Amino acid sequence: MSRTIPYRFEPNATAAALHAEHGEIEDGTETGVQVTIAGRLMLRRVQGKLAFGTLQDSTARIQLFAPGKVTPDFADFCDLNIGDWIGVTGEVMKTRKGELSVKVEGWSLLAAAARPFPDKFHGITDQDTRYRQRYVDLWVTPESREVFVLRSKAISLTRRWLEDRGFLEVETPMFHPIPGGALARPFTTHHNALDQELFLRIAPELYLKRLTAGGFERVFEIGRVFRNEGMSTRHNPEFTMLELYQAYADYADIMVLVEELVEHLALELVGTTELPYGDKTINVAAPWRRASMIELIEETTGQVVRLDMPIDDLRAIAREFHVEVKDSYGPGKLILEIYEKTTESVLWDPVFVTDYPKEVSPLSRDHRELEGFTERFEGIIAGRELCNAFSELIDPVEQRARFEDQAQQKADGDDEAMVVDEDYLRAMEYGLPPTGGLGIGIDRLVMLLANVHTIRDVVLFPTLRPEAT
RNA sequence: GCGCCUCUAGCUCAAUUGGCAGAGCAAUAGACUCUUAAUCUACAGGUUCCGGGUUCAAGUCCCGGGGGGCGUACCA
């Protein structure tokens, strides 16, 4: 069969709309309504001089009803392969057996599938193939398509929600001359004309705070960040982060913002705040619990830890919980390690874990009451970090001291430590108002909303080894 | 990085103690005017992930390598 492929095609209906508008008509009746639809032929049942097909578009599936006396080039229509793209024009009707259909009174081949489609019932089960050939997976794994539609809606709703609260969306550089804003190893690249080493950003944080200094009182950015670290069910080397900064706010304000945003997304996208997740549910209704790291460690382990206890005591406690203790760890780092080892993964319903040690929080402001701690929190859901936020450090002198401490840690061999960013310090020296800041991992948020358990199921094209050829 | 599991036709899966590599779907050729994972007939489809080894004989056992999954470690 050789057919000319048209240059354009103009559908005026979708499968889902047809089901919504005509789903209730009587069996064996015709509507008199002519429509044009397009999609892939997913199933085909030729029965002599009558053929049935199942057409799938981006919304749903609908049956094609093709009597030999009505359908032009009937033999060619019967020769279509599963996976072929076609456009169909005809009347909306329901078969005697009660299946809503479009009678094929005209049709065009829009693309032939030269490769056989996967098993029409089982689809693709091999994870690797699903990720590498997402263009096939999206057709044969309905849940896969649904997750990415949900992801798109979640990001769109988030944008609207923030804009309604006066936030301005901005774009800041992905190439950073100095990697900063988080503790992570960066990817490195090189600009030829400048003959300069550049880093793919590990966080937009320091640029967004420059904008706060620049007078944008509420800014946010949703974009990709890159971290040259391990891959797992929760880590992809490139992932999507929402960061926002709100002038005149502190970390308590940001907690309210987070719980309200997540509650809003759950209600809009899942219809409830009781999110099914695996064989349990997660209740994301606001307000979420607030509890300090120290408090939570004691709650789960019975062990009291304090920043001002003798460091050897802290080291002993850490070893007791099988934490790998390095000599360079101060008390703050030890407490964080103990928390991550014993407590984080057992927290299920949302909790804001507050008051992180200053030692491990180089960009957060000193706690207004607790010596040695900062006004920082992480939102933990299902044992995983959803977000990280703080009352931003606004004192340039203190920030310089923290940077220099980080630089020393880097010199001591910590390749995730920060380096001094003089331009950021200059911006702070011009004055940064009290500011609350937030980073949310969008991929992990979508995992929660979509009830999926691996980040690769919420990233269209996850990072994989190159395919062997 | 470490441990366990896995890899057979385009897809989904079989193959007993080591004994001729098979089936369904898809594809190809045909039959069939209410099917819907249509059905029926016929035909075709293979570097069993790769490379070694043991054996009369290897998809199967052993060694090495590769891809993938899970767990763990790492990871703001």
mmCIF file of N, CA, C and O (backbone and C1' of nucleotides) in Angstrom, chain A residues 43 45-50 52 63 81-82 95-97 99 119-123 125-126 128 183 229 235 360-362 376 385 388 416 456 465, chain B residues 1 6-8 10-13 24-40 66-76:
data_model
loop_
_atom_site.group_PDB
_atom_site.id
_atom_site.type_symbol
_atom_site.label_atom_id
_atom_site.label_comp_id
_atom_site.label_asym_id
_atom_site.label_seq_id
_atom_site.Cartn_x
_atom_site.Cartn_y
_atom_site.Cartn_z
ATOM 1 N N LEU A 43 -5.709 -1.311 18.110
ATOM 2 C CA LEU A 43 -6.250 -2.662 17.958
ATOM 3 C C LEU A 43 -6.994 -2.690 16.636
ATOM 4 O O LEU A 43 -7.469 -1.661 16.165
ATOM 5 N N ARG A 45 -9.769 -5.291 14.303
ATOM 6 C CA ARG A 45 -10.552 -6.525 14.202
ATOM 7 C C ARG A 45 -11.267 -6.531 12.863
ATOM 8 O O ARG A 45 -12.309 -5.893 12.700
ATOM 9 N N VAL A 46 -10.680 -7.209 11.917
ATOM 10 C CA VAL A 46 -11.276 -7.252 10.574
ATOM 11 C C VAL A 46 -12.145 -8.484 10.489
ATOM 12 O O VAL A 46 -11.723 -9.580 10.852
ATOM 13 N N GLN A 47 -13.362 -8.266 10.035
ATOM 14 C CA GLN A 47 -14.297 -9.381 9.984
ATOM 15 C C GLN A 47 -14.950 -9.403 8.614
ATOM 16 O O GLN A 47 -16.113 -9.040 8.460
ATOM 17 N N GLY A 48 -14.180 -9.815 7.615
ATOM 18 C CA GLY A 48 -14.721 -9.857 6.267
ATOM 19 C C GLY A 48 -15.013 -8.471 5.744
ATOM 20 O O GLY A 48 -14.105 -7.673 5.573
ATOM 21 N N LYS A 49 -16.288 -8.171 5.528
ATOM 22 C CA LYS A 49 -16.642 -6.884 4.924
ATOM 23 C C LYS A 49 -16.992 -5.837 5.973
ATOM 24 O O LYS A 49 -17.576 -4.813 5.680
ATOM 25 N N LEU A 50 -16.620 -6.144 7.215
ATOM 26 C CA LEU A 50 -16.827 -5.184 8.296
ATOM 27 C C LEU A 50 -15.562 -5.195 9.150
ATOM 28 O O LEU A 50 -15.053 -6.261 9.469
ATOM 29 N N PHE A 52 -13.411 -3.392 12.567
ATOM 30 C CA PHE A 52 -13.414 -2.537 13.749
ATOM 31 C C PHE A 52 -11.974 -2.168 14.060
ATOM 32 O O PHE A 52 -11.061 -2.958 13.855
ATOM 33 N N GLN A 63 -13.671 3.435 19.481
ATOM 34 C CA GLN A 63 -13.744 2.414 18.427
ATOM 35 C C GLN A 63 -14.029 3.053 17.073
ATOM 36 O O GLN A 63 -14.774 4.017 16.964
ATOM 37 N N ASN A 81 -1.584 -1.326 9.996
ATOM 38 C CA ASN A 81 -0.897 -2.042 11.063
ATOM 39 C C ASN A 81 -1.197 -1.403 12.410
ATOM 40 O O ASN A 81 -1.445 -0.199 12.508
ATOM 41 N N ILE A 82 -1.082 -2.209 13.433
ATOM 42 C CA ILE A 82 -1.179 -1.667 14.784
ATOM 43 C C ILE A 82 -0.024 -0.702 14.990
ATOM 44 O O ILE A 82 1.124 -1.006 14.683
ATOM 45 N N THR A 95 -22.638 1.021 18.264
ATOM 46 C CA THR A 95 -22.920 -0.273 17.638
ATOM 47 C C THR A 95 -24.070 -0.975 18.353
ATOM 48 O O THR A 95 -24.456 -0.599 19.454
ATOM 49 N N ARG A 96 -24.569 -2.010 17.708
ATOM 50 C CA ARG A 96 -25.659 -2.775 18.330
ATOM 51 C C ARG A 96 -25.212 -3.366 19.662
ATOM 52 O O ARG A 96 -26.013 -3.606 20.552
ATOM 53 N N LYS A 97 -23.902 -3.616 19.776
ATOM 54 C CA LYS A 97 -23.400 -4.182 21.036
ATOM 55 C C LYS A 97 -23.070 -3.096 22.059
ATOM 56 O O LYS A 97 -22.552 -3.377 23.128
ATOM 57 N N GLU A 99 -21.064 -0.162 21.745
ATOM 58 C CA GLU A 99 -19.756 0.506 21.815
ATOM 59 C C GLU A 99 -19.810 1.803 21.009
ATOM 60 O O GLU A 99 -20.089 1.779 19.804
ATOM 61 N N ASP A 119 3.493 -6.002 22.532
ATOM 62 C CA ASP A 119 2.328 -6.836 22.805
ATOM 63 C C ASP A 119 1.137 -5.968 23.208
ATOM 64 O O ASP A 119 1.222 -5.173 24.128
ATOM 65 N N LYS A 120 0.019 -6.166 22.486
ATOM 66 C CA LYS A 120 -1.096 -5.234 22.655
ATOM 67 C C LYS A 120 -1.761 -5.369 24.018
ATOM 68 O O LYS A 120 -2.506 -4.498 24.433
ATOM 69 N N PHE A 121 -1.516 -6.460 24.693
ATOM 70 C CA PHE A 121 -2.138 -6.641 26.007
ATOM 71 C C PHE A 121 -1.142 -6.390 27.133
ATOM 72 O O PHE A 121 -1.446 -5.698 28.101
ATOM 73 N N HIS A 122 0.043 -6.939 27.000
ATOM 74 C CA HIS A 122 1.012 -6.826 28.090
ATOM 75 C C HIS A 122 1.852 -5.556 28.031
ATOM 76 O O HIS A 122 2.432 -5.156 29.036
ATOM 77 N N GLY A 123 1.928 -4.945 26.843
ATOM 78 C CA GLY A 123 2.762 -3.758 26.725
ATOM 79 C C GLY A 123 4.222 -4.081 26.956
ATOM 80 O O GLY A 123 4.684 -5.170 26.618
ATOM 81 N N THR A 125 7.163 -4.560 29.767
ATOM 82 C CA THR A 125 7.386 -4.732 31.201
ATOM 83 C C THR A 125 8.819 -4.394 31.583
ATOM 84 O O THR A 125 9.085 -4.083 32.737
ATOM 85 N N ASP A 126 9.700 -4.448 30.618
ATOM 86 C CA ASP A 126 11.101 -4.181 30.919
ATOM 87 C C ASP A 126 11.304 -2.697 31.195
ATOM 88 O O ASP A 126 11.071 -1.850 30.336
ATOM 89 N N ASP A 128 13.909 -0.852 31.587
ATOM 90 C CA ASP A 128 14.922 -0.199 30.773
ATOM 91 C C ASP A 128 14.337 0.213 29.423
ATOM 92 O O ASP A 128 14.534 1.330 28.951
ATOM 93 N N LEU A 183 25.274 21.986 48.936
ATOM 94 C CA LEU A 183 26.486 21.197 49.127
ATOM 95 C C LEU A 183 26.390 19.981 48.217
ATOM 96 O O LEU A 183 25.673 19.029 48.508
ATOM 97 N N GLU A 229 26.304 13.255 41.255
ATOM 98 C CA GLU A 229 26.314 12.313 42.365
ATOM 99 C C GLU A 229 25.627 11.020 41.948
ATOM 100 O O GLU A 229 25.260 10.841 40.799
ATOM 101 N N HIS A 235 17.145 9.722 43.135
ATOM 102 C CA HIS A 235 18.115 10.688 42.625
ATOM 103 C C HIS A 235 18.318 10.530 41.125
ATOM 104 O O HIS A 235 18.609 9.429 40.651
ATOM 105 N N VAL A 360 26.224 22.834 59.764
ATOM 106 C CA VAL A 360 25.867 22.185 58.497
ATOM 107 C C VAL A 360 24.920 23.050 57.671
ATOM 108 O O VAL A 360 24.300 22.572 56.722
ATOM 109 N N SER A 361 24.808 24.339 58.016
ATOM 110 C CA SER A 361 23.831 25.208 57.350
ATOM 111 C C SER A 361 24.466 26.541 56.993
ATOM 112 O O SER A 361 24.166 27.576 57.595
ATOM 113 N N PRO A 362 25.342 26.557 56.015
ATOM 114 C CA PRO A 362 26.161 27.748 55.774
ATOM 115 C C PRO A 362 25.398 28.948 55.224
ATOM 116 O O PRO A 362 25.956 30.037 55.173
ATOM 117 N N ARG A 376 16.311 26.876 60.261
ATOM 118 C CA ARG A 376 16.230 26.106 59.030
ATOM 119 C C ARG A 376 15.304 24.932 59.281
ATOM 120 O O ARG A 376 15.257 24.404 60.395
ATOM 121 N N GLU A 385 13.158 13.679 52.128
ATOM 122 C CA GLU A 385 13.171 15.128 52.117
ATOM 123 C C GLU A 385 12.354 15.646 50.939
ATOM 124 O O GLU A 385 12.608 15.298 49.793
ATOM 125 N N ASN A 388 13.620 22.108 51.650
ATOM 126 C CA ASN A 388 14.643 22.622 52.548
ATOM 127 C C ASN A 388 14.463 24.127 52.549
ATOM 128 O O ASN A 388 14.299 24.719 51.479
ATOM 129 N N GLU A 416 32.392 18.557 48.420
ATOM 130 C CA GLU A 416 31.056 19.126 48.285
ATOM 131 C C GLU A 416 30.936 20.479 48.994
ATOM 132 O O GLU A 416 29.900 21.127 48.923
ATOM 133 N N ARG A 456 12.551 7.806 38.249
ATOM 134 C CA ARG A 456 12.573 7.589 36.803
ATOM 135 C C ARG A 456 11.176 7.505 36.206
ATOM 136 O O ARG A 456 11.010 7.638 35.001
ATOM 137 N N ARG A 465 22.740 4.923 31.168
ATOM 138 C CA ARG A 465 23.954 4.659 30.396
ATOM 139 C C ARG A 465 23.596 4.679 28.921
ATOM 140 O O ARG A 465 22.511 4.255 28.547
ATOM 141 P P G B 1 31.277 1.521 40.171
ATOM 142 O "O5'" G B 1 31.524 1.139 41.693
ATOM 143 C "C5'" G B 1 32.822 1.225 42.209
ATOM 144 C "C4'" G B 1 32.774 0.950 43.677
ATOM 145 C "C3'" G B 1 32.142 -0.372 44.068
ATOM 146 O "O3'" G B 1 33.085 -1.440 43.981
ATOM 147 C "C1'" G B 1 31.255 1.351 45.424
ATOM 148 P P U B 6 18.098 -15.241 38.990
ATOM 149 O "O5'" U B 6 17.806 -14.178 37.851
ATOM 150 C "C5'" U B 6 16.477 -13.797 37.528
ATOM 151 C "C4'" U B 6 16.490 -12.635 36.567
ATOM 152 C "C3'" U B 6 17.116 -12.911 35.208
ATOM 153 O "O3'" U B 6 16.180 -13.517 34.338
ATOM 154 C "C1'" U B 6 17.938 -10.866 36.063
ATOM 155 P P C B 7 16.702 -14.451 33.142
ATOM 156 O "O5'" C B 7 17.037 -13.393 31.997
ATOM 157 C "C5'" C B 7 16.043 -12.478 31.544
ATOM 158 C "C4'" C B 7 16.662 -11.505 30.551
ATOM 159 C "C3'" C B 7 17.222 -12.162 29.294
ATOM 160 O "O3'" C B 7 16.979 -11.314 28.169
ATOM 161 C "C1'" C B 7 18.937 -10.968 30.407
ATOM 162 P P U B 8 15.763 -11.630 27.216
ATOM 163 O "O5'" U B 8 16.083 -13.105 26.721
ATOM 164 C "C5'" U B 8 17.152 -13.340 25.816
ATOM 165 C "C4'" U B 8 16.864 -14.548 24.973
ATOM 166 C "C3'" U B 8 15.584 -14.487 24.174
ATOM 167 O "O3'" U B 8 15.722 -13.725 22.986
ATOM 168 C "C1'" U B 8 15.686 -16.556 25.273
ATOM 169 P P G B 10 13.582 -9.994 17.492
ATOM 170 O "O5'" G B 10 12.693 -8.825 18.111
ATOM 171 C "C5'" G B 10 13.078 -7.457 17.943
ATOM 172 C "C4'" G B 10 11.869 -6.594 18.140
ATOM 173 C "C3'" G B 10 11.092 -6.889 19.424
ATOM 174 O "O3'" G B 10 11.566 -6.103 20.491
ATOM 175 C "C1'" G B 10 9.627 -6.966 17.573
ATOM 176 P P C B 11 11.684 -6.735 21.964
ATOM 177 O "O5'" C B 11 10.175 -6.824 22.463
ATOM 178 C "C5'" C B 11 9.449 -5.638 22.756
ATOM 179 C "C4'" C B 11 8.041 -5.998 23.174
ATOM 180 C "C3'" C B 11 7.954 -7.024 24.302
ATOM 181 O "O3'" C B 11 8.081 -6.414 25.576
ATOM 182 C "C1'" C B 11 6.518 -7.680 22.548
ATOM 183 P P U B 12 8.599 -7.296 26.810
ATOM 184 O "O5'" U B 12 7.437 -8.353 27.054
ATOM 185 C "C5'" U B 12 6.176 -7.931 27.568
ATOM 186 C "C4'" U B 12 5.300 -9.128 27.801
ATOM 187 C "C3'" U B 12 5.945 -10.248 28.609
ATOM 188 O "O3'" U B 12 5.877 -9.973 29.997
ATOM 189 C "C1'" U B 12 4.882 -11.158 26.702
ATOM 190 P P C B 13 6.905 -10.701 30.986
ATOM 191 O "O5'" C B 13 6.488 -12.224 30.808
ATOM 192 C "C5'" C B 13 7.437 -13.261 30.883
ATOM 193 C "C4'" C B 13 6.797 -14.507 30.359
ATOM 194 C "C3'" C B 13 7.624 -15.779 30.514
ATOM 195 O "O3'" C B 13 7.471 -16.304 31.819
ATOM 196 C "C1'" C B 13 6.761 -15.665 28.319
ATOM 197 P P G B 24 0.829 -20.516 18.887
ATOM 198 O "O5'" G B 24 0.448 -19.276 19.791
ATOM 199 C "C5'" G B 24 -0.657 -19.338 20.690
ATOM 200 C "C4'" G B 24 -0.784 -18.045 21.458
ATOM 201 C "C3'" G B 24 -0.833 -16.785 20.600
ATOM 202 O "O3'" G B 24 -2.123 -16.525 20.090
ATOM 203 C "C1'" G B 24 0.734 -16.484 22.336
ATOM 204 P P C B 25 -2.300 -15.805 18.688
ATOM 205 O "O5'" C B 25 -1.795 -14.315 18.943
ATOM 206 C "C5'" C B 25 -2.548 -13.429 19.766
ATOM 207 C "C4'" C B 25 -1.755 -12.184 20.066
ATOM 208 C "C3'" C B 25 -1.308 -11.368 18.860
ATOM 209 O "O3'" C B 25 -2.340 -10.541 18.345
ATOM 210 C "C1'" C B 25 0.496 -11.617 20.353
ATOM 211 P P A B 26 -2.388 -10.221 16.785
ATOM 212 O "O5'" A B 26 -1.022 -9.437 16.532
ATOM 213 C "C5'" A B 26 -0.866 -8.102 16.988
ATOM 214 C "C4'" A B 26 0.514 -7.588 16.636
ATOM 215 C "C3'" A B 26 0.877 -7.646 15.163
ATOM 216 O "O3'" A B 26 0.352 -6.558 14.431
ATOM 217 C "C1'" A B 26 2.647 -8.520 16.441
ATOM 218 P P A B 27 -0.134 -6.767 12.940
ATOM 219 O "O5'" A B 27 1.203 -7.214 12.197
ATOM 220 C "C5'" A B 27 2.255 -6.285 12.008
ATOM 221 C "C4'" A B 27 3.366 -6.925 11.208
ATOM 222 C "C3'" A B 27 2.923 -7.587 9.900
ATOM 223 O "O3'" A B 27 2.863 -6.648 8.844
ATOM 224 C "C1'" A B 27 4.267 -9.089 11.125
ATOM 225 P P U B 28 1.730 -6.799 7.753
ATOM 226 O "O5'" U B 28 2.126 -8.122 6.966
ATOM 227 C "C5'" U B 28 3.304 -8.152 6.170
ATOM 228 C "C4'" U B 28 3.478 -9.514 5.566
ATOM 229 C "C3'" U B 28 2.255 -10.089 4.862
ATOM 230 O "O3'" U B 28 2.090 -9.569 3.556
ATOM 231 C "C1'" U B 28 3.207 -11.741 6.249
ATOM 232 P P A B 29 0.605 -9.318 3.024
ATOM 233 O "O5'" A B 29 0.095 -10.811 2.737
ATOM 234 C "C5'" A B 29 0.656 -11.565 1.663
ATOM 235 C "C4'" A B 29 -0.016 -12.899 1.554
ATOM 236 C "C3'" A B 29 -1.544 -12.888 1.617
ATOM 237 O "O3'" A B 29 -2.148 -12.503 0.403
ATOM 238 C "C1'" A B 29 -0.708 -14.602 3.004
ATOM 239 P P G B 30 -3.601 -11.835 0.453
ATOM 240 O "O5'" G B 30 -4.516 -12.953 1.139
ATOM 241 C "C5'" G B 30 -5.276 -13.823 0.331
ATOM 242 C "C4'" G B 30 -5.859 -14.966 1.114
ATOM 243 C "C3'" G B 30 -7.221 -14.755 1.759
ATOM 244 O "O3'" G B 30 -8.283 -14.734 0.822
ATOM 245 C "C1'" G B 30 -5.846 -15.987 3.217
ATOM 246 P P A B 31 -9.614 -13.897 1.129
ATOM 247 O "O5'" A B 31 -10.367 -14.788 2.227
ATOM 248 C "C5'" A B 31 -10.885 -16.064 1.879
ATOM 249 C "C4'" A B 31 -11.625 -16.658 3.045
ATOM 250 C "C3'" A B 31 -12.683 -15.754 3.672
ATOM 251 O "O3'" A B 31 -13.898 -15.780 2.955
ATOM 252 C "C1'" A B 31 -11.363 -16.753 5.362
ATOM 253 P P C B 32 -14.731 -14.420 2.724
ATOM 254 O "O5'" C B 32 -15.370 -14.138 4.161
ATOM 255 C "C5'" C B 32 -16.377 -14.995 4.683
ATOM 256 C "C4'" C B 32 -16.555 -14.741 6.164
ATOM 257 C "C3'" C B 32 -16.897 -13.302 6.551
ATOM 258 O "O3'" C B 32 -18.286 -13.026 6.412
ATOM 259 C "C1'" C B 32 -15.158 -14.097 7.933
ATOM 260 P P U B 33 -18.749 -11.522 5.889
ATOM 261 O "O5'" U B 33 -19.477 -10.944 7.182
ATOM 262 C "C5'" U B 33 -18.753 -10.608 8.353
ATOM 263 C "C4'" U B 33 -19.460 -9.491 9.092
ATOM 264 C "C3'" U B 33 -20.891 -9.805 9.498
ATOM 265 O "O3'" U B 33 -21.131 -9.177 10.743
ATOM 266 C "C1'" U B 33 -20.860 -7.856 8.207
ATOM 267 P P C B 34 -21.883 -9.911 11.948
ATOM 268 O "O5'" C B 34 -21.510 -9.002 13.195
ATOM 269 C "C5'" C B 34 -20.162 -8.875 13.618
ATOM 270 C "C4'" C B 34 -20.113 -8.134 14.941
ATOM 271 C "C3'" C B 34 -21.139 -8.638 15.957
ATOM 272 O "O3'" C B 34 -20.580 -8.509 17.259
ATOM 273 C "C1'" C B 34 -21.459 -6.338 15.558
ATOM 274 P P U B 35 -20.295 -9.825 18.167
ATOM 275 O "O5'" U B 35 -18.717 -9.789 18.335
ATOM 276 C "C5'" U B 35 -17.874 -10.406 17.381
ATOM 277 C "C4'" U B 35 -16.671 -9.546 17.148
ATOM 278 C "C3'" U B 35 -15.942 -9.096 18.407
ATOM 279 O "O3'" U B 35 -15.086 -10.104 18.910
ATOM 280 C "C1'" U B 35 -16.186 -7.274 16.934
ATOM 281 P P U B 36 -14.902 -10.261 20.500
ATOM 282 O "O5'" U B 36 -14.281 -8.872 20.940
ATOM 283 C "C5'" U B 36 -12.941 -8.525 20.583
ATOM 284 C "C4'" U B 36 -12.668 -7.111 20.999
ATOM 285 C "C3'" U B 36 -12.822 -6.837 22.484
ATOM 286 O "O3'" U B 36 -11.621 -7.207 23.135
ATOM 287 C "C1'" U B 36 -13.886 -5.130 21.236
ATOM 288 P P A B 37 -11.484 -7.196 24.695
ATOM 289 O "O5'" A B 37 -9.896 -7.140 24.901
ATOM 290 C "C5'" A B 37 -9.094 -6.149 24.228
ATOM 291 C "C4'" A B 37 -7.938 -6.806 23.502
ATOM 292 C "C3'" A B 37 -8.348 -7.878 22.490
ATOM 293 O "O3'" A B 37 -7.433 -7.883 21.402
ATOM 294 C "C1'" A B 37 -6.962 -8.826 24.122
ATOM 295 P P A B 38 -8.043 -7.375 19.998
ATOM 296 O "O5'" A B 38 -9.294 -8.345 19.720
ATOM 297 C "C5'" A B 38 -9.075 -9.582 19.106
ATOM 298 C "C4'" A B 38 -10.323 -10.404 19.263
ATOM 299 C "C3'" A B 38 -10.187 -11.861 18.819
ATOM 300 O "O3'" A B 38 -9.572 -12.655 19.818
ATOM 301 C "C1'" A B 38 -12.170 -10.932 17.942
ATOM 302 P P U B 39 -8.513 -13.792 19.368
ATOM 303 O "O5'" U B 39 -9.393 -14.806 18.509
ATOM 304 C "C5'" U B 39 -10.434 -15.555 19.114
ATOM 305 C "C4'" U B 39 -11.201 -16.301 18.064
ATOM 306 C "C3'" U B 39 -10.358 -17.204 17.158
ATOM 307 O "O3'" U B 39 -10.067 -18.449 17.771
ATOM 308 C "C1'" U B 39 -11.843 -15.928 15.835
ATOM 309 P P C B 40 -8.695 -19.192 17.439
ATOM 310 O "O5'" C B 40 -8.909 -19.716 15.946
ATOM 311 C "C5'" C B 40 -9.944 -20.638 15.673
ATOM 312 C "C4'" C B 40 -10.053 -20.872 14.189
ATOM 313 C "C3'" C B 40 -8.742 -21.186 13.468
ATOM 314 O "O3'" C B 40 -8.340 -22.528 13.654
ATOM 315 C "C1'" C B 40 -9.961 -19.604 12.216
ATOM 316 P P G B 66 32.222 -4.750 33.200
ATOM 317 O "O5'" G B 66 31.027 -4.732 32.161
ATOM 318 C "C5'" G B 66 31.185 -4.081 30.899
ATOM 319 C "C4'" G B 66 29.961 -4.256 30.045
ATOM 320 C "C3'" G B 66 28.653 -3.786 30.665
ATOM 321 O "O3'" G B 66 28.496 -2.385 30.606
ATOM 322 C "C1'" G B 66 28.317 -5.891 29.690
ATOM 323 P P G B 67 27.613 -1.658 31.712
ATOM 324 O "O5'" G B 67 26.126 -2.009 31.298
ATOM 325 C "C5'" G B 67 25.612 -1.582 30.048
ATOM 326 C "C4'" G B 67 24.206 -2.091 29.856
ATOM 327 C "C3'" G B 67 23.246 -1.844 31.013
ATOM 328 O "O3'" G B 67 22.762 -0.518 31.059
ATOM 329 C "C1'" G B 67 23.015 -4.063 30.271
ATOM 330 P P G B 68 22.439 0.140 32.455
ATOM 331 O "O5'" G B 68 21.178 -0.688 32.943
ATOM 332 C "C5'" G B 68 19.944 -0.577 32.249
ATOM 333 C "C4'" G B 68 18.959 -1.585 32.775
ATOM 334 C "C3'" G B 68 18.632 -1.491 34.251
ATOM 335 O "O3'" G B 68 17.725 -0.445 34.534
ATOM 336 C "C1'" G B 68 18.991 -3.743 33.684
ATOM 337 P P G B 69 17.670 0.196 35.998
ATOM 338 O "O5'" G B 69 16.975 -0.936 36.868
ATOM 339 C "C5'" G B 69 15.628 -1.310 36.609
ATOM 340 C "C4'" G B 69 15.227 -2.414 37.537
ATOM 341 C "C3'" G B 69 15.411 -2.125 39.015
ATOM 342 O "O3'" G B 69 14.347 -1.369 39.549
ATOM 343 C "C1'" G B 69 16.291 -4.250 38.522
ATOM 344 P P C B 70 14.620 -0.308 40.714
ATOM 345 O "O5'" C B 70 14.801 -1.232 41.994
ATOM 346 C "C5'" C B 70 13.730 -2.052 42.448
ATOM 347 C "C4'" C B 70 14.239 -3.024 43.485
ATOM 348 C "C3'" C B 70 14.976 -2.418 44.664
ATOM 349 O "O3'" C B 70 14.118 -1.877 45.648
ATOM 350 C "C1'" C B 70 16.191 -4.269 43.857
ATOM 351 P P G B 71 14.603 -0.631 46.520
ATOM 352 O "O5'" G B 71 15.703 -1.268 47.469
ATOM 353 C "C5'" G B 71 15.329 -2.206 48.466
ATOM 354 C "C4'" G B 71 16.550 -2.831 49.077
ATOM 355 C "C3'" G B 71 17.529 -1.879 49.741
ATOM 356 O "O3'" G B 71 17.117 -1.488 51.039
ATOM 357 C "C1'" G B 71 18.718 -3.433 48.418
ATOM 358 P P U B 72 17.526 -0.051 51.617
ATOM 359 O "O5'" U B 72 19.115 -0.150 51.723
ATOM 360 C "C5'" U B 72 19.714 -0.953 52.732
ATOM 361 C "C4'" U B 72 21.207 -1.000 52.541
ATOM 362 C "C3'" U B 72 21.927 0.342 52.548
ATOM 363 O "O3'" U B 72 22.146 0.836 53.864
ATOM 364 C "C1'" U B 72 22.706 -0.943 50.733
ATOM 365 P P A B 73 22.220 2.406 54.119
ATOM 366 O "O5'" A B 73 23.596 2.812 53.421
ATOM 367 C "C5'" A B 73 24.831 2.387 53.988
ATOM 368 C "C4'" A B 73 25.971 2.736 53.075
ATOM 369 C "C3'" A B 73 26.101 4.210 52.714
ATOM 370 O "O3'" A B 73 26.765 4.947 53.727
ATOM 371 C "C1'" A B 73 26.285 2.911 50.764
ATOM 372 P P C B 74 26.293 6.439 54.052
ATOM 373 O "O5'" C B 74 26.631 7.219 52.708
ATOM 374 C "C5'" C B 74 27.973 7.361 52.261
ATOM 375 C "C4'" C B 74 28.008 7.955 50.876
ATOM 376 C "C3'" C B 74 27.276 9.283 50.721
ATOM 377 O "O3'" C B 74 28.069 10.380 51.154
ATOM 378 C "C1'" C B 74 26.655 7.857 48.971
ATOM 379 P P C B 75 27.363 11.510 52.041
ATOM 380 O "O5'" C B 75 26.317 12.151 51.038
ATOM 381 C "C5'" C B 75 26.756 12.778 49.838
ATOM 382 C "C4'" C B 75 25.567 13.099 48.978
ATOM 383 C "C3'" C B 75 24.490 13.935 49.647
ATOM 384 O "O3'" C B 75 24.821 15.310 49.611
ATOM 385 C "C1'" C B 75 23.491 12.115 48.517
ATOM 386 P P A B 76 24.452 16.326 50.814
ATOM 387 O "O5'" A B 76 23.023 16.870 50.406
ATOM 388 C "C5'" A B 76 21.869 16.121 50.700
ATOM 389 C "C4'" A B 76 20.732 17.060 51.014
ATOM 390 C "C3'" A B 76 20.425 18.022 49.876
ATOM 391 O "O3'" A B 76 19.010 18.264 49.823
ATOM 392 C "C1'" A B 76 20.954 19.212 51.834
#
